[in-house]
Structure formats: C-alpha cells, structure tokens
Amino acid sequence: MADEPLVLGIETSCDETGVGIVRGTTLLADAVASSVNDHARFGGVVPEIASRAHLEAMVPTIQRALDTAGVKASDLDGIAVTAGPGLAGALLVGVSAAKAYAWALDKPLYGVNHLASHICVDQLEHGRLPSPTMALLVSGGHSSLLLSEDITTDVRPLGATIDDAAGEAFDKVARVLGLGFPGGPVVDRTAREGDPKAIAFPRGLTGPKDPEYDFSFSGLKTAVARWVEAKRRAGEEVPIADVAASFQEAVTDVLTRKAVKACKDNGVDHLMIGGGVAANSRLREMAQQRCDRAGIRLRVPRPGLCTDNGAMVAALGSEMVWRDRAPSSLDLSADSSLPVTEVHVPHTDFHGQAYQALTGQQR
Ligand code: KG4
Ligand code: ZN
C-alpha cells in the first residue's frame, strides 16, 4: 500500500553496517557491509575496527539501499536507528548518521532497541505479529524468552541466560574445535556430517528445581572443551563433526524445550525465533517438530534476516510510524546496555526538564 510508512533503518550495533528500507511490512532494500573478515584473525569482534568500518561504509551503504529500493531520501517518512544494546562506539556511528539524515531531511527519528528489531523483522516475512507473541531471542550477546503484546511498546522478559549467550557458546566451541570465527555458521555446517547422539553433553538448567525459562551455556561450553582436551591428551583424533553435532543438539534441545514450555504455560500459540542463532538449521528443524506437536505456530525469518541487518531496524521503525508512536529527539544518544524492555527511546523534553529544574514548576 502506497500510504504505508516508508522508513529507512540503520544498524551498527556490532560488525555489520546494515541499512534497510521498508514500506509498511514490505522489504524494499537490505544493504549490508560487514567487517567480519577484519576481525577473524583476532578470534572475535574488535570494537575499534568495527567502529572505523561503520564510518567508512555508512554513506555508501545508505546510497546503495536507496538505489535498490528506487526511492529518494526525501520520500522517507522516518529514519530509524539501533540505539542499543551493542558496542558503544559502533552504535554511536549509526546514531550520529541517523541524526544527521533526520535533521538534514527534516524527518522524524526513531531510536529503537536492537532486540525488539530482531523480533519485528519477522513482519517482513510473515505479516504483522499476533498479540501476544512469544519470542525466543538467540544471538551473540543475548538468549532470552520474551513475551510481547505489542512490539512497539511492550516486551516482557520471562527468562534469559545467566552466563553465556547461545551464539557466544557456538563461537567458543568453534574456537576449541579450530573451526574459525564466527562459529555459528561453521558449526552448523560441520554438524551435518556428525552424529548428534555421539556424546551426551549436559543440558544446563533443566533440573526440576532450576528456573524454568532461564538458560545456561557456560557449563556446556566447558564440558565440550574438557572432552576435546581429554581426547587430545590421550593422543586420539577428535571427531570434530560428532562434537559439533552433539554440542548443537544440546543447545537446540534446551532452547526449544523451554520456548515451547513458555508458550504452553502462558497460553500463547505463536512462537517467533529471532537473532543470529535462529539461522541455525538444526534449531529451525527441531523447533518446527516440537511446535507442530504442541499445536504452536512457528515463525522464523529466513536466515539472512536472523543475523544483524538494517531491514529489522526499518521494520520496527515502520511499525512505530504506523502505530503513531512518538519519535526520539535529535539529542538521542546510544546506550550500549539499553534494557530489552525499552523498545524505543522516546522524545525527551530536555527544555521542559531544564525549566522544571530551574523553577520547580512544570512548563
Ligand atoms: O544477531 P547476531 O547477528 O548479532 C548479535 O546481535 O549478537 O548474532 C550473531 C551470533 C554469532 O554468535 C554467530 O555465531 C551466531 O549468531 N550464528 C549462528 C548461526 N549463524 C550465526 N549460530 C548458530 N548457527 C548458525 N547458523
Ligand atoms: Zn543482533
């Protein structure tokens, strides 16, 4: 529909410079410039390198997105940007660019939450999210179960990891196995050749007295490292594919088991899975089987929309405009630890606050 909001979204929370353009729930462009190869030799993302790469990629990536979408910047109804959580310096590049474009074009600015964007992106594939939706958010920095009635205002955490995020565990296990960085995609590929039942790795926080919706992957990661170490010490060959498959099975078993239980306990019949780890083929397969058995409708975006991208930010920004949410002010700042409950950073009336501080009265 032509009257649906046309929004450009900018994502720079980690190592992808993402610029997406969305009209309503239709994706028009999803341009991504990644600095992932610049970090590979360090075995993880180096914040300074990521920030510099964002700076260099920002304007060309915005231009590429506009060209692909076939729209002019002046046609936009709003500019959305990831305000947090993420790497402070990296976020700052995106927020500064978004503010500059919003100011120069005289468009409303929406500082949004990266985690809510990972959920909202599914609207581009499967239409508007039903209310309520259960979301399993699994990325390099987070693993959470979130219940949302309205993705523009309300995200309620039911549980989260108490130590490592699921993606972090994939990255660390890949390092132990010498598979490189980032670990998720390569463990996923390697696991296809292995036996998921070969090694019984532990399932964290699944005992009867454990918190129902929290996760723990640190013990699993250590168990994998010890198992591999013992083999190496004994001079035996490490069955890499079996280790990868058994580890992946342990992660996906716990994630899907808890997500389905959270849906059943809360009477929610839609489960959305988002974040980089949602690209995992075994997680998608197991979630589908378990949701089918439980009568739950599963929504998972295609893998390219699960990992960080600008389309997800544009999707949430467009929903903000559609639902008439207040824009952010031009003094929006990046917040590296923005809580998941703050879906967007609304307008702050700094002048009003200053007036009140000086006079003790409301303006
Ligand atoms: O959402 P994302 O792109 O960035 C963050 O917000 O963290 O997630 C990145 C994480 C990394 O840990 C990466 O190894 C993991 O997602 N990942 C995967 C797969 N693709 C990416 N994990 C498992 N299987 C995959 N296919
Ligand atoms: Zn992410």
mmCIF file of C-alpha atoms and ligand atoms in Angstrom:
data_model
loop_
_atom_site.group_PDB
_atom_site.id
_atom_site.type_symbol
_atom_site.label_atom_id
_atom_site.label_comp_id
_atom_site.label_asym_id
_atom_site.label_seq_id
_atom_site.Cartn_x
_atom_site.Cartn_y
_atom_site.Cartn_z
ATOM 1 C CA MET A 1 0.000 0.000 0.000
ATOM 2 C CA ALA A 2 1.421 3.358 -1.019
ATOM 3 C CA ASP A 3 0.203 5.115 2.133
ATOM 4 C CA GLU A 4 2.089 2.746 4.437
ATOM 5 C CA PRO A 5 5.136 4.356 6.070
ATOM 6 C CA LEU A 6 8.387 4.341 4.126
ATOM 7 C CA VAL A 7 11.203 4.044 6.661
ATOM 8 C CA LEU A 8 14.970 3.691 6.422
ATOM 9 C CA GLY A 9 16.662 1.739 9.227
ATOM 10 C CA ILE A 10 20.317 1.848 10.260
ATOM 11 C CA GLU A 11 22.005 -0.923 12.249
ATOM 12 C CA THR A 12 25.573 -0.642 13.598
ATOM 13 C CA SER A 13 25.489 -2.398 16.981
ATOM 14 C CA CYS A 14 28.254 -4.884 16.162
ATOM 15 C CA ASP A 15 30.188 -5.657 12.968
ATOM 16 C CA GLU A 16 27.510 -5.284 10.280
ATOM 17 C CA THR A 17 26.711 -1.891 8.780
ATOM 18 C CA GLY A 18 23.103 -2.555 7.826
ATOM 19 C CA VAL A 19 20.743 -0.211 6.007
ATOM 20 C CA GLY A 20 17.231 -1.396 5.228
ATOM 21 C CA ILE A 21 14.262 0.289 3.607
ATOM 22 C CA VAL A 22 10.760 -0.893 4.339
ATOM 23 C CA ARG A 23 7.301 0.238 3.275
ATOM 24 C CA GLY A 24 4.822 -0.976 5.891
ATOM 25 C CA THR A 25 5.745 -4.647 6.209
ATOM 26 C CA THR A 26 7.284 -4.893 2.733
ATOM 27 C CA LEU A 27 11.051 -5.068 2.397
ATOM 28 C CA LEU A 28 12.384 -2.848 -0.398
ATOM 29 C CA ALA A 29 16.132 -2.963 0.299
ATOM 30 C CA ASP A 30 18.521 -4.650 2.705
ATOM 31 C CA ALA A 31 22.096 -3.438 2.178
ATOM 32 C CA VAL A 32 24.767 -4.875 4.460
ATOM 33 C CA ALA A 33 28.504 -4.168 4.599
ATOM 34 C CA SER A 34 30.248 -6.499 7.022
ATOM 35 C CA SER A 35 33.627 -6.084 8.690
ATOM 36 C CA VAL A 36 33.578 -9.720 9.864
ATOM 37 C CA ASN A 37 36.704 -10.652 7.889
ATOM 38 C CA ASP A 38 38.694 -7.849 9.544
ATOM 39 C CA HIS A 39 38.011 -9.437 12.955
ATOM 40 C CA ALA A 40 38.598 -13.091 12.047
ATOM 41 C CA ARG A 41 42.324 -13.118 12.863
ATOM 42 C CA PHE A 42 41.572 -11.762 16.359
ATOM 43 C CA GLY A 43 39.008 -14.510 17.041
ATOM 44 C CA GLY A 44 36.276 -12.010 17.912
ATOM 45 C CA VAL A 45 34.922 -8.551 17.108
ATOM 46 C CA VAL A 46 37.386 -5.717 17.857
ATOM 47 C CA PRO A 47 35.245 -2.667 18.750
ATOM 48 C CA GLU A 48 37.619 -0.029 17.311
ATOM 49 C CA ILE A 49 37.898 -1.856 13.987
ATOM 50 C CA ALA A 50 34.107 -2.236 13.842
ATOM 51 C CA SER A 51 33.534 1.487 14.522
ATOM 52 C CA ARG A 52 36.007 2.557 11.853
ATOM 53 C CA ALA A 53 34.459 0.171 9.323
ATOM 54 C CA HIS A 54 30.966 1.558 10.056
ATOM 55 C CA LEU A 55 32.248 5.067 9.473
ATOM 56 C CA GLU A 56 33.659 4.132 6.078
ATOM 57 C CA ALA A 57 30.669 2.043 4.980
ATOM 58 C CA MET A 58 27.833 4.242 6.238
ATOM 59 C CA VAL A 59 27.175 6.717 3.420
ATOM 60 C CA PRO A 60 27.788 4.256 0.529
ATOM 61 C CA THR A 61 25.536 1.649 2.194
ATOM 62 C CA ILE A 62 22.724 4.197 2.639
ATOM 63 C CA GLN A 63 23.108 5.189 -1.002
ATOM 64 C CA ARG A 64 23.036 1.539 -2.106
ATOM 65 C CA ALA A 65 19.852 0.899 -0.124
ATOM 66 C CA LEU A 66 18.114 3.966 -1.624
ATOM 67 C CA ASP A 67 19.160 2.922 -5.149
ATOM 68 C CA THR A 68 17.962 -0.660 -4.639
ATOM 69 C CA ALA A 69 14.620 0.480 -3.236
ATOM 70 C CA GLY A 70 14.265 3.028 -6.039
ATOM 71 C CA VAL A 71 13.249 5.773 -3.617
ATOM 72 C CA LYS A 72 14.580 9.231 -2.831
ATOM 73 C CA ALA A 73 15.676 10.179 0.677
ATOM 74 C CA SER A 74 13.121 12.986 0.583
ATOM 75 C CA ASP A 75 10.314 10.381 0.161
ATOM 76 C CA LEU A 76 11.045 8.780 3.530
ATOM 77 C CA ASP A 77 8.530 9.046 6.392
ATOM 78 C CA GLY A 78 11.137 8.403 9.055
ATOM 79 C CA ILE A 79 14.661 7.306 9.927
ATOM 80 C CA ALA A 80 15.094 4.506 12.466
ATOM 81 C CA VAL A 81 18.351 3.523 14.117
ATOM 82 C CA THR A 82 19.581 0.982 16.643
ATOM 83 C CA ALA A 83 20.096 2.999 19.850
ATOM 84 C CA GLY A 84 21.275 -0.077 21.811
ATOM 85 C CA PRO A 85 22.264 -2.504 23.154
ATOM 86 C CA GLY A 86 25.605 -3.119 21.458
ATOM 87 C CA LEU A 87 29.166 -1.837 21.220
ATOM 88 C CA ALA A 88 29.175 1.818 22.324
ATOM 89 C CA GLY A 89 31.487 3.208 19.620
ATOM 90 C CA ALA A 90 29.800 1.198 16.873
ATOM 91 C CA LEU A 91 26.309 2.303 17.943
ATOM 92 C CA LEU A 92 27.464 5.899 18.031
ATOM 93 C CA VAL A 93 28.335 5.882 14.319
ATOM 94 C CA GLY A 94 24.829 4.726 13.366
ATOM 95 C CA VAL A 95 23.089 7.084 15.778
ATOM 96 C CA SER A 96 25.143 10.070 14.550
ATOM 97 C CA ALA A 97 24.411 9.231 10.914
ATOM 98 C CA ALA A 98 20.692 8.784 11.592
ATOM 99 C CA LYS A 99 20.522 12.113 13.414
ATOM 100 C CA ALA A 100 22.351 13.877 10.585
ATOM 101 C CA TYR A 101 19.993 12.452 7.934
ATOM 102 C CA ALA A 102 16.895 13.132 10.069
ATOM 103 C CA TRP A 103 17.953 16.709 10.663
ATOM 104 C CA ALA A 104 19.040 17.436 7.096
ATOM 105 C CA LEU A 105 15.892 15.862 5.599
ATOM 106 C CA ASP A 106 13.586 17.127 8.358
ATOM 107 C CA LYS A 107 12.244 13.624 9.068
ATOM 108 C CA PRO A 108 11.255 12.065 12.400
ATOM 109 C CA LEU A 109 13.943 9.987 14.103
ATOM 110 C CA TYR A 110 13.260 6.691 15.931
ATOM 111 C CA GLY A 111 15.954 5.292 18.214
ATOM 112 C CA VAL A 112 14.968 1.640 18.636
ATOM 113 C CA ASN A 113 16.067 -1.435 20.556
ATOM 114 C CA HIS A 114 18.193 -3.954 18.661
ATOM 115 C CA LEU A 115 16.495 -6.901 20.383
ATOM 116 C CA ALA A 116 12.942 -5.788 19.581
ATOM 117 C CA SER A 117 14.105 -5.273 15.976
ATOM 118 C CA HIS A 118 15.242 -8.922 15.826
ATOM 119 C CA ILE A 119 11.627 -9.848 16.669
ATOM 120 C CA CYS A 120 9.870 -7.277 14.474
ATOM 121 C CA VAL A 121 11.820 -8.273 11.344
ATOM 122 C CA ASP A 122 9.574 -11.315 11.040
ATOM 123 C CA GLN A 123 6.755 -8.983 9.972
ATOM 124 C CA LEU A 124 8.583 -8.609 6.649
ATOM 125 C CA GLU A 125 8.202 -12.345 6.027
ATOM 126 C CA HIS A 126 5.038 -13.441 7.787
ATOM 127 C CA GLY A 127 2.937 -10.295 8.241
ATOM 128 C CA ARG A 128 2.074 -8.457 11.463
ATOM 129 C CA LEU A 129 2.915 -10.240 14.702
ATOM 130 C CA PRO A 130 -0.097 -11.604 16.565
ATOM 131 C CA SER A 131 -0.797 -10.438 20.100
ATOM 132 C CA PRO A 132 0.584 -11.981 22.211
ATOM 133 C CA THR A 133 3.720 -13.432 20.629
ATOM 134 C CA MET A 134 6.357 -15.444 22.456
ATOM 135 C CA ALA A 135 9.858 -14.680 21.182
ATOM 136 C CA LEU A 136 12.969 -16.756 21.638
ATOM 137 C CA LEU A 137 15.787 -14.310 21.002
ATOM 138 C CA VAL A 138 19.123 -16.012 20.465
ATOM 139 C CA SER A 139 22.133 -14.008 19.335
ATOM 140 C CA GLY A 140 25.814 -13.473 20.073
ATOM 141 C CA GLY A 141 25.013 -11.301 23.077
ATOM 142 C CA HIS A 142 21.579 -12.479 24.248
ATOM 143 C CA SER A 143 19.457 -15.559 24.844
ATOM 144 C CA SER A 144 16.045 -14.643 26.170
ATOM 145 C CA LEU A 145 12.413 -15.645 26.237
ATOM 146 C CA LEU A 146 10.276 -12.556 25.708
ATOM 147 C CA LEU A 147 6.527 -12.119 25.713
ATOM 148 C CA SER A 148 5.148 -9.240 23.676
ATOM 149 C CA GLU A 149 1.600 -7.907 23.291
ATOM 150 C CA ASP A 150 2.695 -5.008 21.086
ATOM 151 C CA ILE A 151 6.205 -4.917 19.680
ATOM 152 C CA THR A 152 6.305 -1.087 19.694
ATOM 153 C CA THR A 153 5.628 -0.702 23.411
ATOM 154 C CA ASP A 154 5.788 -3.913 25.345
ATOM 155 C CA VAL A 155 8.446 -6.600 25.610
ATOM 156 C CA ARG A 156 8.331 -8.606 28.830
ATOM 157 C CA PRO A 157 11.308 -10.813 29.715
ATOM 158 C CA LEU A 158 10.351 -14.235 31.111
ATOM 159 C CA GLY A 159 13.890 -15.578 31.285
ATOM 160 C CA ALA A 160 17.410 -15.133 29.956
ATOM 161 C CA THR A 161 20.831 -16.691 30.046
ATOM 162 C CA ILE A 162 22.566 -16.483 33.390
ATOM 163 C CA ASP A 163 26.011 -16.704 31.768
ATOM 164 C CA ASP A 164 26.945 -17.094 28.071
ATOM 165 C CA ALA A 165 24.582 -16.338 25.198
ATOM 166 C CA ALA A 166 23.840 -19.207 22.808
ATOM 167 C CA GLY A 167 25.787 -17.557 19.959
ATOM 168 C CA GLU A 168 28.743 -16.979 22.250
ATOM 169 C CA ALA A 169 28.776 -20.714 23.059
ATOM 170 C CA PHE A 170 28.787 -21.520 19.321
ATOM 171 C CA ASP A 171 31.684 -19.098 18.804
ATOM 172 C CA LYS A 172 33.706 -20.530 21.709
ATOM 173 C CA VAL A 173 33.130 -24.167 20.758
ATOM 174 C CA ALA A 174 34.156 -23.364 17.174
ATOM 175 C CA ARG A 175 37.395 -21.926 18.539
ATOM 176 C CA VAL A 176 38.058 -25.063 20.633
ATOM 177 C CA LEU A 177 37.495 -27.175 17.511
ATOM 178 C CA GLY A 178 39.707 -24.883 15.405
ATOM 179 C CA LEU A 179 36.846 -24.003 13.060
ATOM 180 C CA GLY A 180 37.356 -20.223 12.965
ATOM 181 C CA PHE A 181 35.165 -17.181 13.582
ATOM 182 C CA PRO A 182 32.224 -16.591 13.636
ATOM 183 C CA GLY A 183 31.470 -20.036 14.941
ATOM 184 C CA GLY A 184 27.731 -20.440 14.384
ATOM 185 C CA PRO A 185 27.613 -20.990 10.616
ATOM 186 C CA VAL A 186 30.661 -23.278 10.528
ATOM 187 C CA VAL A 187 29.484 -25.423 13.481
ATOM 188 C CA ASP A 188 26.091 -25.662 11.750
ATOM 189 C CA ARG A 189 27.747 -26.897 8.522
ATOM 190 C CA THR A 190 30.187 -29.252 10.263
ATOM 191 C CA ALA A 191 27.424 -30.752 12.416
ATOM 192 C CA ARG A 192 25.617 -32.001 9.317
ATOM 193 C CA GLU A 193 28.334 -34.657 8.900
ATOM 194 C CA GLY A 194 28.211 -35.712 12.573
ATOM 195 C CA ASP A 195 26.095 -37.813 14.930
ATOM 196 C CA PRO A 196 24.093 -35.650 17.376
ATOM 197 C CA LYS A 197 23.811 -38.587 19.784
ATOM 198 C CA ALA A 198 27.534 -39.410 19.792
ATOM 199 C CA ILE A 199 28.306 -37.535 23.018
ATOM 200 C CA ALA A 200 25.816 -36.772 25.817
ATOM 201 C CA PHE A 201 26.733 -33.174 26.629
ATOM 202 C CA PRO A 202 24.935 -31.537 29.595
ATOM 203 C CA ARG A 203 21.644 -29.633 29.255
ATOM 204 C CA GLY A 204 22.034 -26.598 31.547
ATOM 205 C CA LEU A 205 19.246 -25.556 33.949
ATOM 206 C CA THR A 206 16.878 -28.393 33.063
ATOM 207 C CA GLY A 207 16.566 -29.953 36.539
ATOM 208 C CA PRO A 208 13.214 -29.918 38.387
ATOM 209 C CA LYS A 209 14.328 -27.125 40.735
ATOM 210 C CA ASP A 210 16.002 -24.965 38.073
ATOM 211 C CA PRO A 211 14.399 -21.729 36.849
ATOM 212 C CA GLU A 212 12.032 -22.722 34.039
ATOM 213 C CA TYR A 213 12.807 -20.043 31.499
ATOM 214 C CA ASP A 214 16.444 -19.195 32.195
ATOM 215 C CA PHE A 215 19.355 -20.622 30.219
ATOM 216 C CA SER A 216 22.976 -21.501 30.963
ATOM 217 C CA PHE A 217 25.513 -22.415 28.281
ATOM 218 C CA SER A 218 28.763 -21.897 30.143
ATOM 219 C CA GLY A 219 28.803 -25.427 31.644
ATOM 220 C CA LEU A 220 28.133 -26.935 28.220
ATOM 221 C CA LYS A 221 30.949 -24.939 26.647
ATOM 222 C CA THR A 222 33.353 -26.097 29.393
ATOM 223 C CA ALA A 223 32.185 -29.707 29.033
ATOM 224 C CA VAL A 224 32.945 -29.595 25.290
ATOM 225 C CA ALA A 225 36.387 -28.059 25.925
ATOM 226 C CA ARG A 226 37.227 -30.725 28.557
ATOM 227 C CA TRP A 227 36.033 -33.560 26.333
ATOM 228 C CA VAL A 228 38.126 -32.355 23.404
ATOM 229 C CA GLU A 229 41.131 -31.740 25.655
ATOM 230 C CA ALA A 230 40.925 -35.281 27.093
ATOM 231 C CA LYS A 231 40.901 -36.783 23.595
ATOM 232 C CA ARG A 232 43.879 -34.689 22.540
ATOM 233 C CA ARG A 233 45.805 -35.595 25.692
ATOM 234 C CA ALA A 234 45.147 -39.266 25.035
ATOM 235 C CA GLY A 235 46.608 -38.761 21.550
ATOM 236 C CA GLU A 236 43.297 -39.683 19.932
ATOM 237 C CA GLU A 237 41.762 -37.997 16.954
ATOM 238 C CA VAL A 238 38.942 -35.591 17.840
ATOM 239 C CA PRO A 239 35.746 -36.477 15.929
ATOM 240 C CA ILE A 240 35.051 -32.846 15.076
ATOM 241 C CA ALA A 241 31.731 -33.383 13.296
ATOM 242 C CA ASP A 242 30.358 -35.531 16.138
ATOM 243 C CA VAL A 243 31.397 -32.966 18.759
ATOM 244 C CA ALA A 244 29.813 -30.146 16.724
ATOM 245 C CA ALA A 245 26.585 -32.121 16.198
ATOM 246 C CA SER A 246 26.318 -33.215 19.847
ATOM 247 C CA PHE A 247 27.003 -29.703 21.119
ATOM 248 C CA GLN A 248 24.474 -28.196 18.706
ATOM 249 C CA GLU A 249 21.919 -30.808 19.750
ATOM 250 C CA ALA A 250 22.356 -29.875 23.430
ATOM 251 C CA VAL A 251 21.857 -26.143 22.705
ATOM 252 C CA THR A 252 18.846 -26.570 20.450
ATOM 253 C CA ASP A 253 17.242 -29.153 22.748
ATOM 254 C CA VAL A 254 17.260 -26.741 25.709
ATOM 255 C CA LEU A 255 16.231 -23.687 23.683
ATOM 256 C CA THR A 256 13.252 -25.337 22.010
ATOM 257 C CA ARG A 257 12.147 -27.264 25.089
ATOM 258 C CA LYS A 258 11.979 -24.084 27.200
ATOM 259 C CA ALA A 259 10.420 -21.986 24.441
ATOM 260 C CA VAL A 260 7.589 -24.486 23.884
ATOM 261 C CA LYS A 261 7.029 -24.775 27.632
ATOM 262 C CA ALA A 262 6.859 -20.966 27.959
ATOM 263 C CA CYS A 263 4.196 -20.882 25.212
ATOM 264 C CA LYS A 264 2.133 -23.643 26.837
ATOM 265 C CA ASP A 265 2.394 -22.193 30.367
ATOM 266 C CA ASN A 266 1.322 -18.750 29.164
ATOM 267 C CA GLY A 267 -1.373 -19.868 26.737
ATOM 268 C CA VAL A 268 0.484 -18.394 23.747
ATOM 269 C CA ASP A 269 0.099 -20.194 20.416
ATOM 270 C CA HIS A 270 2.682 -18.285 18.345
ATOM 271 C CA LEU A 271 6.427 -18.658 18.788
ATOM 272 C CA MET A 272 8.860 -16.385 16.991
ATOM 273 C CA ILE A 273 12.583 -17.179 16.916
ATOM 274 C CA GLY A 274 14.999 -14.360 16.110
ATOM 275 C CA GLY A 275 18.673 -13.351 16.346
ATOM 276 C CA GLY A 276 21.752 -14.803 14.644
ATOM 277 C CA VAL A 277 21.407 -18.286 16.163
ATOM 278 C CA ALA A 278 17.901 -18.540 14.664
ATOM 279 C CA ALA A 279 19.753 -19.070 11.364
ATOM 280 C CA ASN A 280 20.840 -22.479 12.730
ATOM 281 C CA SER A 281 19.403 -25.284 10.609
ATOM 282 C CA ARG A 282 19.005 -27.801 13.436
ATOM 283 C CA LEU A 283 17.328 -25.220 15.701
ATOM 284 C CA ARG A 284 14.828 -24.412 12.960
ATOM 285 C CA GLU A 285 14.129 -28.092 12.296
ATOM 286 C CA MET A 286 13.728 -29.083 15.958
ATOM 287 C CA ALA A 287 11.591 -26.019 16.747
ATOM 288 C CA GLN A 288 9.283 -26.887 13.852
ATOM 289 C CA GLN A 289 8.874 -30.501 15.040
ATOM 290 C CA ARG A 290 8.200 -29.526 18.641
ATOM 291 C CA CYS A 291 5.843 -26.661 17.738
ATOM 292 C CA ASP A 292 3.875 -28.928 15.382
ATOM 293 C CA ARG A 293 3.468 -31.474 18.175
ATOM 294 C CA ALA A 294 2.335 -28.780 20.621
ATOM 295 C CA GLY A 295 -0.042 -27.035 18.187
ATOM 296 C CA ILE A 296 2.038 -23.847 18.201
ATOM 297 C CA ARG A 297 2.534 -21.774 15.058
ATOM 298 C CA LEU A 298 6.258 -21.173 14.495
ATOM 299 C CA ARG A 299 7.559 -18.014 12.824
ATOM 300 C CA VAL A 300 11.241 -17.815 11.915
ATOM 301 C CA PRO A 301 12.567 -15.315 9.373
ATOM 302 C CA ARG A 302 14.849 -16.542 6.595
ATOM 303 C CA PRO A 303 18.495 -16.882 7.781
ATOM 304 C CA GLY A 304 19.633 -13.612 6.147
ATOM 305 C CA LEU A 305 17.127 -11.674 8.261
ATOM 306 C CA CYS A 306 18.074 -13.503 11.501
ATOM 307 C CA THR A 307 21.646 -12.176 11.637
ATOM 308 C CA ASP A 308 22.131 -8.426 12.109
ATOM 309 C CA ASN A 309 20.769 -6.249 9.300
ATOM 310 C CA GLY A 310 19.201 -2.857 8.650
ATOM 311 C CA ALA A 311 15.861 -4.263 7.466
ATOM 312 C CA MET A 312 14.981 -5.276 11.016
ATOM 313 C CA VAL A 313 15.503 -1.715 12.255
ATOM 314 C CA ALA A 314 13.447 -0.324 9.379
ATOM 315 C CA ALA A 315 10.719 -2.897 10.160
ATOM 316 C CA LEU A 316 10.428 -1.703 13.754
ATOM 317 C CA GLY A 317 10.700 1.959 12.724
ATOM 318 C CA SER A 318 7.917 1.494 10.200
ATOM 319 C CA GLU A 319 5.735 -0.120 12.880
ATOM 320 C CA MET A 320 6.448 2.870 15.161
ATOM 321 C CA VAL A 321 5.226 5.295 12.483
ATOM 322 C CA TRP A 322 2.233 3.063 11.659
ATOM 323 C CA ARG A 323 1.188 2.984 15.304
ATOM 324 C CA ASP A 324 1.816 6.698 15.752
ATOM 325 C CA ARG A 325 4.491 6.327 18.436
ATOM 326 C CA ALA A 326 6.395 9.444 19.484
ATOM 327 C CA PRO A 327 9.695 9.978 17.685
ATOM 328 C CA SER A 328 13.003 10.363 19.534
ATOM 329 C CA SER A 329 14.580 13.756 19.954
ATOM 330 C CA LEU A 330 17.622 14.841 17.978
ATOM 331 C CA ASP A 331 19.757 14.609 21.106
ATOM 332 C CA LEU A 332 19.212 10.839 21.120
ATOM 333 C CA SER A 333 22.259 9.040 22.441
ATOM 334 C CA ALA A 334 23.481 5.471 22.024
ATOM 335 C CA ASP A 335 23.007 3.238 25.065
ATOM 336 C CA SER A 336 25.252 0.176 24.984
ATOM 337 C CA SER A 337 23.196 -1.532 27.711
ATOM 338 C CA LEU A 338 19.689 -0.430 26.690
ATOM 339 C CA PRO A 339 17.329 -2.804 28.554
ATOM 340 C CA VAL A 340 15.187 -5.096 26.431
ATOM 341 C CA THR A 341 12.051 -3.557 27.944
ATOM 342 C CA GLU A 342 12.851 -0.173 26.351
ATOM 343 C CA VAL A 343 11.636 -0.852 22.842
ATOM 344 C CA HIS A 344 12.367 2.661 21.734
ATOM 345 C CA VAL A 345 13.918 5.785 23.142
ATOM 346 C CA PRO A 346 11.127 8.329 23.045
ATOM 347 C CA HIS A 347 11.320 12.061 22.853
ATOM 348 C CA THR A 348 12.875 13.644 25.929
ATOM 349 C CA ASP A 349 11.671 17.107 26.747
ATOM 350 C CA PHE A 350 15.053 18.453 27.822
ATOM 351 C CA HIS A 351 13.855 22.058 27.739
ATOM 352 C CA GLY A 352 10.918 21.124 29.950
ATOM 353 C CA GLN A 353 13.211 19.239 32.319
ATOM 354 C CA ALA A 354 15.619 22.189 32.498
ATOM 355 C CA TYR A 355 12.739 24.557 33.175
ATOM 356 C CA GLN A 356 11.488 22.326 35.955
ATOM 357 C CA ALA A 357 14.974 22.026 37.480
ATOM 358 C CA LEU A 358 15.353 25.828 37.500
ATOM 359 C CA THR A 359 11.863 26.821 38.591
ATOM 360 C CA GLY A 360 10.478 23.732 40.308
ATOM 361 C CA GLN A 361 7.424 24.073 38.035
ATOM 362 C CA GLN A 362 6.128 22.133 35.041
ATOM 363 C CA ARG A 363 6.082 24.062 31.797
HETATM 364 O O1 KG4 B 1 22.179 -11.447 15.965
HETATM 365 P P1 KG4 B 1 23.603 -11.538 15.560
HETATM 366 O O2 KG4 B 1 23.926 -11.432 14.083
HETATM 367 O O3 KG4 B 1 24.479 -10.489 16.307
HETATM 368 C C1 KG4 B 1 24.221 -10.171 17.662
HETATM 369 O O4 KG4 B 1 23.292 -9.359 17.903
HETATM 370 O O5 KG4 B 1 24.899 -10.785 18.501
HETATM 371 O O6 KG4 B 1 24.142 -12.933 16.111
HETATM 372 C C2 KG4 B 1 25.460 -13.335 15.922
HETATM 373 C C3 KG4 B 1 25.628 -14.727 16.502
HETATM 374 C C4 KG4 B 1 27.068 -15.213 16.469
HETATM 375 O O7 KG4 B 1 27.404 -15.727 17.742
HETATM 376 C C5 KG4 B 1 27.026 -16.304 15.407
HETATM 377 O O8 KG4 B 1 27.986 -17.332 15.636
HETATM 378 C C6 KG4 B 1 25.606 -16.828 15.554
HETATM 379 O O9 KG4 B 1 24.833 -15.672 15.758
HETATM 380 N N1 KG4 B 1 25.152 -17.535 14.355
HETATM 381 C C7 KG4 B 1 24.795 -18.834 14.361
HETATM 382 C C8 KG4 B 1 24.491 -19.175 13.010
HETATM 383 N N2 KG4 B 1 24.648 -18.057 12.249
HETATM 384 C C9 KG4 B 1 25.046 -17.061 13.094
HETATM 385 N N3 KG4 B 1 24.740 -19.731 15.357
HETATM 386 C C10 KG4 B 1 24.382 -20.989 15.047
HETATM 387 N N4 KG4 B 1 24.094 -21.402 13.796
HETATM 388 C C11 KG4 B 1 24.123 -20.533 12.745
HETATM 389 N N5 KG4 B 1 23.834 -20.960 11.509
HETATM 390 ZN ZN ZN B 2 21.761 -8.993 16.784
#
